[in-house]
Short mmCIF file of C-alpha atoms in Angstrom, two decimals:
data_model
loop_
_atom_site.label_atom_id
_atom_site.label_comp_id
_atom_site.label_asym_id
_atom_site.label_seq_id
_atom_site.Cartn_x
_atom_site.Cartn_y
_atom_site.Cartn_z
CA UNK A 135 40.59 36.54 21.26
CA UNK A 136 37.71 38.25 22.80
CA UNK A 137 37.10 38.07 27.10
CA UNK A 138 33.44 38.08 27.63
CA UNK A 139 32.20 37.89 31.60
CA UNK A 140 28.20 37.27 31.74
CA UNK A 141 27.12 38.88 34.96
CA UNK A 142 23.13 38.30 35.69
CA UNK A 143 21.53 40.70 37.84
CA UNK A 144 17.78 40.41 39.28
CA UNK A 145 15.69 43.83 39.07
CA UNK A 146 12.16 43.79 40.25
CA UNK A 147 9.53 45.33 37.85
CA UNK A 148 6.58 47.32 38.60
CA UNK A 149 3.95 44.48 38.54
CA UNK A 150 6.65 42.44 40.85
CA UNK A 151 7.81 40.51 38.23
CA UNK A 152 11.62 39.19 38.15
CA UNK A 153 13.45 40.04 35.61
CA UNK A 154 16.73 38.41 34.43
CA UNK A 155 19.42 40.82 32.54
CA UNK A 156 22.81 40.50 31.11
CA UNK A 157 26.17 42.45 31.41
CA UNK A 158 28.66 41.26 28.73
CA UNK A 159 31.92 43.10 29.78
CA UNK A 160 34.86 43.49 27.34
CA UNK A 161 38.31 44.30 28.14
CA UNK A 162 39.25 47.91 26.78
CA UNK A 163 42.23 46.71 25.39
CA UNK A 164 40.10 43.63 22.97
CA UNK A 165 39.66 45.19 19.26
CA UNK A 166 35.69 45.71 19.14
CA UNK A 167 33.51 48.38 18.10
CA UNK A 168 29.78 48.98 18.60
CA UNK A 169 26.77 49.22 16.19
CA UNK A 170 22.70 49.47 16.38
CA UNK A 171 20.70 46.01 16.96
CA UNK A 172 17.20 45.00 17.45
CA UNK A 173 15.62 41.23 18.97
CA UNK A 174 13.20 40.33 16.65
CA UNK A 175 10.28 37.53 16.21
CA UNK A 176 9.94 36.61 13.18
CA UNK A 177 7.49 34.35 10.91
CA UNK A 178 9.08 31.17 9.54
CA UNK A 179 9.62 31.27 5.68
CA UNK A 180 6.94 29.50 3.87
CA UNK A 181 4.15 30.17 6.41
CA UNK A 182 1.03 32.18 5.94
CA UNK A 183 1.74 35.06 7.91
CA UNK A 184 4.99 35.55 6.43
CA UNK A 185 3.64 35.09 2.81
CA UNK A 186 1.19 37.73 3.51
CA UNK A 187 2.95 40.39 5.32
CA UNK A 188 5.97 39.77 2.66
CA UNK A 189 3.82 40.07 -0.30
CA UNK A 190 2.32 43.37 1.45
CA UNK A 191 5.56 44.78 2.43
CA UNK A 192 6.88 44.66 -1.05
CA UNK A 193 4.10 46.00 -2.72
CA UNK A 194 3.59 48.95 -0.46
CA UNK A 195 7.56 49.73 -0.76
CA UNK A 196 7.41 49.52 -4.82
CA UNK A 197 4.10 51.82 -4.89
CA UNK A 198 5.28 54.52 -2.57
CA UNK A 199 9.14 54.03 -2.98
CA UNK A 200 10.13 52.61 0.24
CA UNK A 201 12.16 50.23 1.16
CA UNK A 202 11.70 46.49 1.78
CA UNK A 203 12.23 44.65 4.97
CA UNK A 204 11.84 41.30 6.64
CA UNK A 205 8.54 41.09 8.30
CA UNK A 206 8.84 41.12 12.25
CA UNK A 207 7.50 41.95 15.42
CA UNK A 208 10.25 43.75 17.54
CA UNK A 209 10.98 42.57 21.03
CA UNK A 210 13.93 45.25 21.88
CA UNK A 211 15.26 47.83 19.10
CA UNK A 212 17.93 50.56 18.58
CA UNK A 213 20.03 49.19 21.38
CA UNK A 214 23.84 49.49 20.98
CA UNK A 215 26.03 46.78 21.08
CA UNK A 216 30.12 46.01 21.10
CA UNK A 217 31.32 43.32 18.16
CA UNK A 218 34.22 41.94 17.00
CA UNK A 219 35.35 44.24 13.90
CA UNK A 220 36.31 40.64 12.25
CA UNK A 221 32.60 39.62 12.71
CA UNK A 222 31.64 37.31 9.63
CA UNK A 223 29.05 35.56 11.54
CA UNK A 224 25.97 34.12 9.14
CA UNK A 225 22.49 34.65 9.90
CA UNK A 226 21.82 30.54 9.68
CA UNK A 227 24.77 30.26 12.56
CA UNK A 228 23.62 29.72 16.42
CA UNK A 229 26.02 31.11 18.85
CA UNK A 230 28.10 29.17 21.39
CA UNK A 231 29.14 30.58 24.86
CA UNK A 232 32.66 30.41 23.31
CA UNK A 233 32.11 32.26 20.16
CA UNK A 234 34.35 35.30 19.26
CA UNK A 235 32.28 36.22 16.04
CA UNK A 236 28.98 37.27 17.25
CA UNK A 237 28.10 40.46 18.98
CA UNK A 238 27.16 40.80 22.85
CA UNK A 239 23.54 41.42 21.48
CA UNK A 240 23.63 38.01 20.17
CA UNK A 241 25.38 36.18 23.31
CA UNK A 242 22.75 38.30 25.37
CA UNK A 243 19.88 36.80 22.87
CA UNK A 244 21.09 33.77 23.77
CA UNK A 245 20.94 33.94 27.46
CA UNK A 246 17.58 35.06 27.42
CA UNK A 247 16.27 31.88 24.72
CA UNK A 248 18.18 29.48 26.98
CA UNK A 249 17.39 30.84 30.92
CA UNK A 250 14.70 33.16 31.11
CA UNK A 251 11.31 31.83 31.32
CA UNK A 252 9.38 33.93 28.90
CA UNK A 253 11.35 31.74 26.52
CA UNK A 254 10.54 28.49 27.44
CA UNK A 255 8.05 27.95 24.83
CA UNK A 256 6.90 29.44 21.64
CA UNK A 257 5.40 32.76 21.42
CA UNK A 258 2.41 32.86 19.84
CA UNK A 259 1.84 36.41 17.66
CA UNK A 260 -1.65 37.30 16.60
CA UNK A 261 -2.25 40.09 14.34
CA UNK A 262 -5.53 42.07 15.32
CA UNK A 263 -6.09 45.03 13.23
CA UNK A 264 -4.18 47.51 11.08
CA UNK A 265 -3.39 51.14 11.66
CA UNK A 266 -0.51 53.81 11.38
CA UNK A 267 1.78 56.45 13.55
CA UNK A 268 3.82 59.12 13.27
CA UNK A 269 7.19 57.74 12.95
CA UNK A 270 9.40 56.31 9.75
CA UNK A 271 9.28 53.05 11.04
CA UNK A 272 5.85 53.28 12.30
CA UNK A 273 4.17 54.92 9.51
CA UNK A 274 1.14 51.84 8.79
CA UNK A 275 1.54 48.64 10.93
CA UNK A 276 -0.13 45.38 11.95
CA UNK A 277 -1.17 45.40 15.63
CA UNK A 278 -0.53 42.63 17.68
CA UNK A 279 -2.52 41.13 20.24
CA UNK A 280 -0.85 41.93 23.56
CA UNK A 281 -0.63 38.75 25.31
CA UNK A 282 0.66 38.12 28.90
CA UNK A 283 3.42 35.80 27.18
CA UNK A 284 4.67 38.59 24.91
CA UNK A 285 4.82 41.40 27.99
CA UNK A 286 7.01 39.37 29.50
CA UNK A 287 9.18 38.40 26.79
CA UNK A 288 9.20 42.36 25.36
CA UNK A 289 10.14 43.26 29.29
CA UNK A 290 13.05 40.96 29.33
CA UNK A 291 14.21 41.51 25.97
CA UNK A 292 13.94 45.35 26.87
CA UNK A 293 16.21 44.75 29.77
CA UNK A 294 18.94 42.53 28.29
CA UNK A 295 18.99 44.81 25.53
CA UNK A 296 19.73 47.89 28.15
CA UNK A 297 22.74 45.86 29.83
CA UNK A 298 24.29 45.48 26.66
CA UNK A 299 24.02 48.89 25.83
CA UNK A 300 25.80 49.87 29.14
CA UNK A 301 28.68 48.08 28.60
CA UNK A 302 29.07 48.93 25.27
CA UNK A 303 29.07 52.57 25.48
CA UNK A 304 31.85 54.48 27.65
CA UNK A 305 31.06 55.54 31.20
CA UNK A 306 29.94 59.07 31.44
CA UNK A 307 31.55 61.06 33.95
CA UNK A 308 30.06 61.39 37.31
CA UNK A 309 28.45 64.87 36.50
CA UNK A 310 27.25 63.82 33.18
CA UNK A 311 23.94 62.02 32.17
CA UNK A 312 24.31 58.56 30.88
CA UNK A 313 25.85 57.99 28.11
CA UNK A 314 23.60 55.46 27.35
CA UNK A 315 20.55 56.58 25.14
CA UNK A 316 18.25 53.29 25.17
CA UNK A 317 15.17 52.93 26.77
CA UNK A 318 12.82 49.82 27.00
CA UNK A 319 9.64 50.50 25.33
CA UNK A 320 7.54 49.87 28.32
CA UNK A 321 4.14 50.89 26.39
CA UNK A 322 4.30 47.19 25.15
CA UNK A 323 2.76 47.67 21.33
CA UNK A 324 3.54 44.77 19.57
CA UNK A 325 3.31 45.34 15.93
CA UNK A 326 4.89 44.47 12.38
CA UNK A 327 5.24 47.16 10.46
CA UNK A 328 3.93 47.05 6.76
CA UNK A 329 5.75 50.62 5.34
CA UNK A 330 8.17 52.71 6.31
CA UNK A 331 7.68 56.27 5.47
CA UNK A 332 7.66 59.90 6.16
CA UNK A 333 5.45 60.73 3.65
CA UNK A 334 1.57 61.50 4.92
CA UNK A 335 0.37 60.65 1.35
CA UNK A 336 2.01 57.24 1.32
CA UNK A 337 0.56 56.81 4.88
CA UNK A 338 -3.12 57.61 4.01
CA UNK A 339 -3.02 55.17 0.89
CA UNK A 340 -1.30 52.57 2.38
CA UNK A 341 -3.31 52.38 5.20
CA UNK A 342 -6.33 51.68 2.96
CA UNK A 343 -4.13 49.03 0.77
CA UNK A 344 -2.86 47.59 4.53
CA UNK A 345 -6.49 47.69 5.60
CA UNK A 346 -7.92 46.10 2.40
CA UNK A 347 -5.28 43.20 2.14
CA UNK A 348 -5.86 42.17 5.89
CA UNK A 349 -9.73 42.54 5.54
CA UNK A 350 -10.55 39.14 4.40
CA UNK A 351 -7.82 37.24 6.64
CA UNK A 352 -9.34 39.21 9.86
CA UNK A 353 -13.13 37.83 8.66
CA UNK A 354 -11.61 34.54 8.76
CA UNK A 355 -10.28 34.72 12.05
CA UNK A 356 -13.35 36.39 13.72
CA UNK A 357 -15.72 34.48 11.88
CA UNK A 358 -16.39 30.40 11.50
CA UNK A 359 -13.46 29.38 11.12
CA UNK A 360 -11.90 31.13 14.24
CA UNK A 361 -11.55 28.07 16.47
CA UNK A 362 -9.89 26.31 13.56
CA UNK A 363 -7.62 29.04 12.93
CA UNK A 364 -6.26 28.95 17.13
CA UNK A 365 -2.50 27.99 17.30
CA UNK A 366 -2.50 26.00 20.70
CA UNK A 367 0.70 24.38 20.15
CA UNK A 368 3.59 23.94 17.98
CA UNK A 369 1.79 20.93 16.08
CA UNK A 370 -0.89 23.53 14.92
CA UNK A 371 -1.48 24.76 11.60
CA UNK A 372 -0.54 28.79 11.40
CA UNK A 373 -2.58 31.48 9.81
CA UNK A 374 -2.23 34.28 7.47
CA UNK A 375 -2.51 36.43 10.89
CA UNK A 376 -1.80 33.99 13.67
CA UNK A 377 2.05 31.95 13.96
CA UNK A 378 4.43 30.93 16.70
CA UNK A 379 7.72 32.55 17.28
CA UNK A 380 10.63 30.00 18.84
CA UNK A 381 13.58 31.77 17.84
CA UNK A 382 15.15 34.98 18.59
CA UNK A 383 16.23 36.73 15.57
CA UNK A 384 19.33 39.55 16.40
CA UNK A 385 19.61 42.04 13.39
CA UNK A 386 22.19 44.54 13.22
CA UNK A 387 19.97 47.61 12.16
CA UNK A 388 22.86 50.11 11.57
CA UNK A 389 22.31 53.09 9.03
CA UNK A 390 19.72 52.52 6.05
CA UNK A 391 17.11 49.42 6.23
CA UNK A 392 18.57 48.03 2.76
CA UNK A 393 22.00 47.55 4.84
CA UNK A 394 20.01 45.81 7.68
CA UNK A 395 21.22 42.23 8.31
CA UNK A 396 20.92 38.91 10.42
CA UNK A 397 23.67 38.52 12.61
CA UNK A 398 21.96 35.08 14.15
CA UNK A 399 18.92 32.96 15.30
CA UNK A 400 19.11 32.32 18.26
CA UNK A 401 16.32 28.80 19.14
CA UNK A 402 14.56 29.27 22.61
CA UNK A 403 15.47 26.88 25.13
CA UNK A 404 18.96 26.17 23.49
CA UNK A 405 17.40 23.71 20.82
CA UNK A 406 19.53 23.01 17.94
#
């Protein structure tokens, strides 16, 4: 059996916004280990945005010898979390507060989704342009609009991830630097990656291919069909560049991309 104690702490960000974040403390004698986790917003299977992005990701991966992955916008990524060694949870599971089969990351996501105001309603994600970066996981990507809602959600998720990692790593000696290496992304650059690669030629070609693939969809958003394409609530039709997320997906992102797996999908507001 595993004992988790959930402690909520308030902290004030630079802009005065109150953020709640969670610490899950695990007894030393309990059998557990740590892995790398991430909190994602993922377009639902079968939606236009999911279909468009997945086709492009798969095409670029095949052409450039890169890994395939699920389309997503990362709220907080690359933090350590404790989890039970016997965890066998599936991606269709919804964690309960008494569950012993989920990681601290999933329990923290549940706390966020159920009680934090940033997750009180579906989050709108609108892709605006295609760009490229200098790191493997940001080789080619589609930039999303930085709305106040997304900014608040990312800040809350980052604080929660910081707490989860702080509880997962061994305390550092007083004279040493903190054992925690995770740092929330303060720049808030929400994006949907399209190609993972460190190859410059792949980046150049992938950027051109992704730009061409999204060009028509972007024109439709900016043109005559813009008003019709807007997503105003969960009953509105979603588009290839705009969708509503109503779940936090918790992914174990340890090791190679092909080994990543979804541990849980946590609905906003505690909905089943």
